[in-house]
PDB file of C-alpha atoms and ligand atoms in Angstrom:
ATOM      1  CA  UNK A 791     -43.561  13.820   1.541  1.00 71.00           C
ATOM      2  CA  UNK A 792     -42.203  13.334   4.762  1.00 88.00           C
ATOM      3  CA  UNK A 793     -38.474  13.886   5.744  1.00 95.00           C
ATOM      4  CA  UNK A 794     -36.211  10.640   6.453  1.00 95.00           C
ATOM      5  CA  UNK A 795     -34.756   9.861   9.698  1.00 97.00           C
ATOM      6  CA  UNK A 796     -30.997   8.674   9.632  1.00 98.00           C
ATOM      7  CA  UNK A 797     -32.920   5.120  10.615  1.00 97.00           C
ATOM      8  CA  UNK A 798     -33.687   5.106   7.422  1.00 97.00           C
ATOM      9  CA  UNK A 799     -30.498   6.216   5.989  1.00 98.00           C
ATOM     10  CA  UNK A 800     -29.058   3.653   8.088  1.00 98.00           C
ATOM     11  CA  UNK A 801     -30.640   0.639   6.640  1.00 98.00           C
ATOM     12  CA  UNK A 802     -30.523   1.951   3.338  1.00 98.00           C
ATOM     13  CA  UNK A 803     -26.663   1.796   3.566  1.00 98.00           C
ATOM     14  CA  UNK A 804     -27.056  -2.071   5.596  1.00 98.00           C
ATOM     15  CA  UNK A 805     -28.832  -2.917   2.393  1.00 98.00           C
ATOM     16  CA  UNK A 806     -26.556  -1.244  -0.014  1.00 98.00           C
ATOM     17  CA  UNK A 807     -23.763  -3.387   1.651  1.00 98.00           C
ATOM     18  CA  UNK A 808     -25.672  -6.579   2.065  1.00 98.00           C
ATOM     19  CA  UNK A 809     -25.757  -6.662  -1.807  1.00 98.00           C
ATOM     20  CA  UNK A 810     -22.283  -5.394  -2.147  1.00 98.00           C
ATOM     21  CA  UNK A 811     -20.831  -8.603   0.078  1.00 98.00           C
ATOM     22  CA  UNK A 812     -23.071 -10.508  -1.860  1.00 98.00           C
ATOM     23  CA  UNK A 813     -21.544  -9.715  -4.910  1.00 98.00           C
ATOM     24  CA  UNK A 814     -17.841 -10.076  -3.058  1.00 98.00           C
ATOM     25  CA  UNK A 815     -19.110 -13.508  -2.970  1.00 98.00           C
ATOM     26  CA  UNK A 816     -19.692 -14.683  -6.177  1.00 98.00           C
ATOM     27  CA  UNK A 817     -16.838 -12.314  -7.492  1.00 97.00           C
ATOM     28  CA  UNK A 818     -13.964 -13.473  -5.121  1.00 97.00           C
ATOM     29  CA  UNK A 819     -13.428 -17.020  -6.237  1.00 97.00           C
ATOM     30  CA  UNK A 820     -12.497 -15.860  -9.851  1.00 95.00           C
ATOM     31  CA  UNK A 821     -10.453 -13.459  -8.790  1.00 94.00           C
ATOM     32  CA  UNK A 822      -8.740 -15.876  -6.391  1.00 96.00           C
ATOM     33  CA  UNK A 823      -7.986 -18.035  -9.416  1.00 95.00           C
ATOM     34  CA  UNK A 824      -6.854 -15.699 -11.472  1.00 94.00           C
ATOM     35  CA  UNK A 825      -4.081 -14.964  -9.020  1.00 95.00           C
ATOM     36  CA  UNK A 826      -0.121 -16.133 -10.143  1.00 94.00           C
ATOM     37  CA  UNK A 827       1.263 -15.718  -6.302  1.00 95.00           C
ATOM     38  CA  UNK A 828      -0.181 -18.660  -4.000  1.00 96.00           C
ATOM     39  CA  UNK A 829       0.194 -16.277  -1.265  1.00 96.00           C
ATOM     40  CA  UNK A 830      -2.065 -13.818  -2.816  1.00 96.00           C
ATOM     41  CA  UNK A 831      -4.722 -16.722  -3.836  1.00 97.00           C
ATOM     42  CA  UNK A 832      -4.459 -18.363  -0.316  1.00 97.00           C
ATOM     43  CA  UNK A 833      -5.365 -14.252   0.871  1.00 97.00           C
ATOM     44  CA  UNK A 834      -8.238 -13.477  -1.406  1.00 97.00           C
ATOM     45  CA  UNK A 835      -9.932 -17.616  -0.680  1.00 97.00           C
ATOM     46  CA  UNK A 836      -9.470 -16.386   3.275  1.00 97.00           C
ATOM     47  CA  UNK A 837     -11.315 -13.627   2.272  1.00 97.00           C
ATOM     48  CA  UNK A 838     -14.082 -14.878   0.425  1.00 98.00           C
ATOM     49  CA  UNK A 839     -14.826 -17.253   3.832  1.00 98.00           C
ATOM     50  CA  UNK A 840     -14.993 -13.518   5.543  1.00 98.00           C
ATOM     51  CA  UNK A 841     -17.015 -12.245   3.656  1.00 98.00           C
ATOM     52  CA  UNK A 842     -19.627 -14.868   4.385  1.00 98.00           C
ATOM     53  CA  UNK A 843     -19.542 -13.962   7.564  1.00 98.00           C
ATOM     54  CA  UNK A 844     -19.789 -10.203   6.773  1.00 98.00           C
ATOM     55  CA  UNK A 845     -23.558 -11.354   4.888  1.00 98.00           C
ATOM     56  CA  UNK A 846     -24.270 -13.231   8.270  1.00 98.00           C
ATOM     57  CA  UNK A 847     -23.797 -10.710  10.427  1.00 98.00           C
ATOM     58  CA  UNK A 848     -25.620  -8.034   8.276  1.00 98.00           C
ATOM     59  CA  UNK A 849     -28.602 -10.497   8.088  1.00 98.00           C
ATOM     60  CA  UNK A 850     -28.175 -10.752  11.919  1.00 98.00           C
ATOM     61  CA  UNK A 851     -28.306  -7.673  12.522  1.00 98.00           C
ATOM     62  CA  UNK A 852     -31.764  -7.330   9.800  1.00 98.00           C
ATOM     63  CA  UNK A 853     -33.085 -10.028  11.894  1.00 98.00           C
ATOM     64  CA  UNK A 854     -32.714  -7.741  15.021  1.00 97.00           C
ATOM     65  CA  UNK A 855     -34.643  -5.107  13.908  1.00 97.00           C
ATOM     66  CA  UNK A 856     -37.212  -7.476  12.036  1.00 97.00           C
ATOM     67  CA  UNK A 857     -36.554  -5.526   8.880  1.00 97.00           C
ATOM     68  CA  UNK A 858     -35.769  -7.128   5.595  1.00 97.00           C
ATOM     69  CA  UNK A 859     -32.054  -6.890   3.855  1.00 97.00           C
ATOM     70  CA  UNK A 860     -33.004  -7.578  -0.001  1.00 95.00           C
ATOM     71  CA  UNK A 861     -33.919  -4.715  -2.600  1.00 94.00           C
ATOM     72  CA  UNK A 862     -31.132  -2.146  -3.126  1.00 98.00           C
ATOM     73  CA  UNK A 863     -28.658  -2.503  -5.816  1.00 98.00           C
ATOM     74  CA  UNK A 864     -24.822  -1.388  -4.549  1.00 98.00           C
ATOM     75  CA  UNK A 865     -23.944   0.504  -7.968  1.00 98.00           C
ATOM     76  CA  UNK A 866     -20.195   1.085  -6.674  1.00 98.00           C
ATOM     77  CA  UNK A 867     -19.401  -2.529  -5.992  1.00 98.00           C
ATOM     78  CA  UNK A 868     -21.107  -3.427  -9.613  1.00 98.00           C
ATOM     79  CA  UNK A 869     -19.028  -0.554 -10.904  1.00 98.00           C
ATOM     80  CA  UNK A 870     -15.780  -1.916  -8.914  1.00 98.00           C
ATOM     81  CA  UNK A 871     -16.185  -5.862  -9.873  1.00 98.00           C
ATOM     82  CA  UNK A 872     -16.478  -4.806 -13.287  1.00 97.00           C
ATOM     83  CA  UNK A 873     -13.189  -3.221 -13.482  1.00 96.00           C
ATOM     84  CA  UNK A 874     -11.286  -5.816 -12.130  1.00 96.00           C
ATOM     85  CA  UNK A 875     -12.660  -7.920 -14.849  1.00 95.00           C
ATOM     86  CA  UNK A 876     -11.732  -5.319 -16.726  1.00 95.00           C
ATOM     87  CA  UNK A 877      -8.172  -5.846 -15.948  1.00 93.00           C
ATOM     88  CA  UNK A 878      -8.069  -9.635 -15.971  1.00 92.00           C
ATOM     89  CA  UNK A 879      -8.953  -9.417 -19.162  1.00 93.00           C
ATOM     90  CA  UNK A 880      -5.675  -7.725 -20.511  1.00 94.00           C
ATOM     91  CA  UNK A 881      -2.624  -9.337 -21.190  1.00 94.00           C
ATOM     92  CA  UNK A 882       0.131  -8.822 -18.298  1.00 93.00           C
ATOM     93  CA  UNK A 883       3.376  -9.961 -17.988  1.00 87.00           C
ATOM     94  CA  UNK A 884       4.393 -12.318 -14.846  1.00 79.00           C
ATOM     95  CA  UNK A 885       4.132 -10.317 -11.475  1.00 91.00           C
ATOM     96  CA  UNK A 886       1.571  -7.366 -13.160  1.00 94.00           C
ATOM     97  CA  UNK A 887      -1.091  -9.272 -13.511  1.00 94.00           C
ATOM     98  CA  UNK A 888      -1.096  -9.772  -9.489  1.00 95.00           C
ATOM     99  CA  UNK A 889      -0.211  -6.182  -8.891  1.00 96.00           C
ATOM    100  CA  UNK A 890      -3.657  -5.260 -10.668  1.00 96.00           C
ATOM    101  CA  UNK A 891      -5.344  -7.532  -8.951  1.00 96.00           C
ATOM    102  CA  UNK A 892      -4.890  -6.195  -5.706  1.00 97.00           C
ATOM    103  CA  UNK A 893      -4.923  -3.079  -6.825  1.00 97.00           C
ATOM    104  CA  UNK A 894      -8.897  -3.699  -7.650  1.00 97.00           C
ATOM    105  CA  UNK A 895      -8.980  -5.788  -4.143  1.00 97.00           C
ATOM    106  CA  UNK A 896      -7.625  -2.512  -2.516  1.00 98.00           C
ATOM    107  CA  UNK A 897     -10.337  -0.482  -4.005  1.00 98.00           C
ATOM    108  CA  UNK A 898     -13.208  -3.127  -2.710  1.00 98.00           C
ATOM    109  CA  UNK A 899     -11.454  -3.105   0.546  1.00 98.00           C
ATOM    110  CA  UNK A 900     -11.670   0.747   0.921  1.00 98.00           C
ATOM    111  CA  UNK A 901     -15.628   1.707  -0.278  1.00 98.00           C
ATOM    112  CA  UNK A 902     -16.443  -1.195   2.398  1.00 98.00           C
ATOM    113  CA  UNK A 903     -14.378   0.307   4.654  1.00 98.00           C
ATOM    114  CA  UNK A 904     -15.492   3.977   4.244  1.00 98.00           C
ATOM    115  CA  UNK A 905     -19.742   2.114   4.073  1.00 98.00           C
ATOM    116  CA  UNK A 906     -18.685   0.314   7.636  1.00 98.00           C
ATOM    117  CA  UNK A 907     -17.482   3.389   9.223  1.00 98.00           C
ATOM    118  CA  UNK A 908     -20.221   5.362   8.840  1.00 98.00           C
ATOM    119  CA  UNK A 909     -22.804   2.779   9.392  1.00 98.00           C
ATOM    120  CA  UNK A 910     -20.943   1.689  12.443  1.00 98.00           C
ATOM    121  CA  UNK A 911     -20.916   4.847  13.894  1.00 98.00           C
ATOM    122  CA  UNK A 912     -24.937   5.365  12.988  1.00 98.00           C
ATOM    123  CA  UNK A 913     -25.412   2.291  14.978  1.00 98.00           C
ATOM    124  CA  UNK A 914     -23.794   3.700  17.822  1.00 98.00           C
ATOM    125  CA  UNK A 915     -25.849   6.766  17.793  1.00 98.00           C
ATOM    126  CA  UNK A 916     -29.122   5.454  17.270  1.00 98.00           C
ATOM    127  CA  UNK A 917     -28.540   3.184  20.293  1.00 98.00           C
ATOM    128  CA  UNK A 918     -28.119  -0.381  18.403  1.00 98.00           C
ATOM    129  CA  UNK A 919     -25.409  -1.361  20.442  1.00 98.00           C
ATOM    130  CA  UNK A 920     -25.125  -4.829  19.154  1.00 98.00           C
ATOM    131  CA  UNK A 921     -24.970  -3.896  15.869  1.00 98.00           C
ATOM    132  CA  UNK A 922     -22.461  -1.078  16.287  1.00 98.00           C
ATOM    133  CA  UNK A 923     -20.707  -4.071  18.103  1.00 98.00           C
ATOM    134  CA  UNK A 924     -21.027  -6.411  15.087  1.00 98.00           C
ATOM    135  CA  UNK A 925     -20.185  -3.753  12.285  1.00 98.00           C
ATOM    136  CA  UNK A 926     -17.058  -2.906  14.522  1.00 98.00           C
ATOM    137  CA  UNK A 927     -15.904  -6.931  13.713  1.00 98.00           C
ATOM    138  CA  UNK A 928     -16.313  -6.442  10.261  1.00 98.00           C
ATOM    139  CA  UNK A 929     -14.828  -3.268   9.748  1.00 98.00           C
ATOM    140  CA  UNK A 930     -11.611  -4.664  11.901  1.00 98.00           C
ATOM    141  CA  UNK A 931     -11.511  -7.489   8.991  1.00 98.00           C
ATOM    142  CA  UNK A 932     -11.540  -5.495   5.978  1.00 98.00           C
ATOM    143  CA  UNK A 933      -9.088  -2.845   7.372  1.00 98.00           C
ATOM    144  CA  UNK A 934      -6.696  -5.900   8.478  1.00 98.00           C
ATOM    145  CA  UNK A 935      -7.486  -7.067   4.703  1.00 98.00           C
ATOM    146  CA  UNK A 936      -6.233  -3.953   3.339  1.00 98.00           C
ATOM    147  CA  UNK A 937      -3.274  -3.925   5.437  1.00 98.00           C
ATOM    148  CA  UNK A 938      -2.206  -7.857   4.245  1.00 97.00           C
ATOM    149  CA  UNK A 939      -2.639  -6.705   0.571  1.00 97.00           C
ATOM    150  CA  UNK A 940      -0.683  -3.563   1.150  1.00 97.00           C
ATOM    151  CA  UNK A 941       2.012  -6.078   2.538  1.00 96.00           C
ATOM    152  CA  UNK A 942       1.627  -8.598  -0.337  1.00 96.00           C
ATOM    153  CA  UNK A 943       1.850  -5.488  -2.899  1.00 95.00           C
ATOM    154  CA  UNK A 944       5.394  -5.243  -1.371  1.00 93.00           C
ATOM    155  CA  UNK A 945       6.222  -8.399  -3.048  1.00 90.00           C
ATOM    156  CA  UNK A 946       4.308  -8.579  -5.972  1.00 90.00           C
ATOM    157  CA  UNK A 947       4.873  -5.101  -7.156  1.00 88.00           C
ATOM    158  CA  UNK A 948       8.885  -6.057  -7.012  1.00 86.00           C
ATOM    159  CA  UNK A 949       7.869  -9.088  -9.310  1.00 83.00           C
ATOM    160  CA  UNK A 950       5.766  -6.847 -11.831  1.00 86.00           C
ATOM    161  CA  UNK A 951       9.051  -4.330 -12.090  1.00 88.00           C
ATOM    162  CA  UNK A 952      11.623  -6.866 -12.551  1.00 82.00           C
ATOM    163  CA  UNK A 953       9.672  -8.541 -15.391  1.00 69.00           C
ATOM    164  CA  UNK A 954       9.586 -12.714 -15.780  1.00 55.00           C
ATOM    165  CA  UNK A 955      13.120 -13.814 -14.759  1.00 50.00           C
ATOM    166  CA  UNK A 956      13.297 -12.282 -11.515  1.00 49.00           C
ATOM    167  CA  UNK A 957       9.629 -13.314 -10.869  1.00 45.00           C
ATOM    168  CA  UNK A 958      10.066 -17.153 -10.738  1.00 49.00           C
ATOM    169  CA  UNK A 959      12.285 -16.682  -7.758  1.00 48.00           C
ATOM    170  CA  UNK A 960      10.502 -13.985  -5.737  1.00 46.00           C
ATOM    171  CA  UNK A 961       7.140 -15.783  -6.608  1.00 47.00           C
ATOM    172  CA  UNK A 962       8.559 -19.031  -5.553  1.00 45.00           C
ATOM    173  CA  UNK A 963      10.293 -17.851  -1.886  1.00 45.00           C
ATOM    174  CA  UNK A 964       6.540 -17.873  -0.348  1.00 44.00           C
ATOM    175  CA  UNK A 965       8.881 -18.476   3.349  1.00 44.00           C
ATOM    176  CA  UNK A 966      11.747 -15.609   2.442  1.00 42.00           C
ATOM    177  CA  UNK A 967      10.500 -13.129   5.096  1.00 40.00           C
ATOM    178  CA  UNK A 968      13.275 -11.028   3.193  1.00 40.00           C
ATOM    179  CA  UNK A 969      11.501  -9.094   0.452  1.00 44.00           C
ATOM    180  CA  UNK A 970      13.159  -8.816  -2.571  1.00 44.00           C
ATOM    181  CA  UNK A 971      14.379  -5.380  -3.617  1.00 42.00           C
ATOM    182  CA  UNK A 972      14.794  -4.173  -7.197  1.00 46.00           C
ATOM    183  CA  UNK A 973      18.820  -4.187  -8.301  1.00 43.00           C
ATOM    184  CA  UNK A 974      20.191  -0.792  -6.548  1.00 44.00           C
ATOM    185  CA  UNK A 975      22.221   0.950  -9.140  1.00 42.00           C
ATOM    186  CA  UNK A 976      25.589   0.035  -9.833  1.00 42.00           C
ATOM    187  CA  UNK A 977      28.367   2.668  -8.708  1.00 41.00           C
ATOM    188  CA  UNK A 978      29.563   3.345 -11.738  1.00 43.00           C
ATOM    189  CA  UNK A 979      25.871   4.601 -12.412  1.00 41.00           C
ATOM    190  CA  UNK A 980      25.811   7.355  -9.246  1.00 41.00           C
ATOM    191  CA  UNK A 981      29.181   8.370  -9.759  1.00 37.00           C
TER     192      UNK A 981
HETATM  193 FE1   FE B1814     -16.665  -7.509   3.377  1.00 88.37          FE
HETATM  194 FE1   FE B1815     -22.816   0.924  -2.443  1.00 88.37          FE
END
């Protein structure tokens, strides 16, 4: 049998994240709905209208070298989805249940970016300059993802440590550029 050429490997991986976006896809709109925190609902629905894009430009870039993007099965992002379901199955206080949810956004948000980089930079060295070009855009929008849900963690993970009461307000402030910090301890307490 003969040996594979990264060409190969390359659209291998363009296939493995076709049906991984795909999957983002149907996925996202749950997740989005499970969210307590508008902001973080409002984040995952812009989101979902990325990742459309993300399956356009992947089939653009199939179209471009007249190969087909259908037929491999992305095993992580099955793996990944099914966690998060996982975790909106359980039971969470106010402010927790948000916290896990981006913590299983977060985890998306990485594999594609790790999958991107690499098939970015394959694009670049087997000369597809339009593609390398393309798979640059999206990998810009999932790391710029990642950094709004590290910044909306900020929030949320204030709300999941300081339990229902001290949610309603933090959850409420959507404008309070301010973010809420748990209770320092009292004096008394250091001293
Ligand atoms: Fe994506
Ligand atoms: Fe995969």
């Amino acid at each position: 049998m003969s040996k594979l050429p990264l060409r190969e490997l390359y659209l291998d991986e363009l296939r493995d994240l076709y049906d991984a976006e795909n999957r983002l896809v149907k996925a996202l709109p749950k997740l989005a709905k499970e969210a307590e925190s508008q902001k973080l609902s409002a984040g995952i629905e812009e989101h979902l209208e990325q990742t459309k894009g993300h399956v356009d430009r992947l089939r653009e870039i199939f179209d471009a070298m007249d190969e087909k993007p259908g037929g491999k099965r992305c095993a992580a992002m099955v793996g990944l989805i099914q966690e998060g379901d996982e975790m909106m199955d359980e039971d969470f206080e106010p402010g927790v249940k948000d916290a896990a949810l981006i913590s299983a956004a977060q985890r998306v948000e990485h594999y594609e970016i790790a999958a991107y980089g690499c098939v970015r930079t394959w694009a670049g060295l087997l000369g597809e300059k339009e593609a390398e070009n393309l798979l640059q855009q999206t990998l810009d929008e999932e790391k710029e993802t990642d950094r709004k849900l590290t910044a909306l963690s900020q929030e949320i993970n204030v709300v999941a440590v300081s339990g229902a009461a001290a949610g309603k307000s933090a959850m409420q402030d959507e404008d309070e550029a301010e973010v809420p910090r748990p209770r320092a301890k009292s004096r008394s307490a250091r001293a």
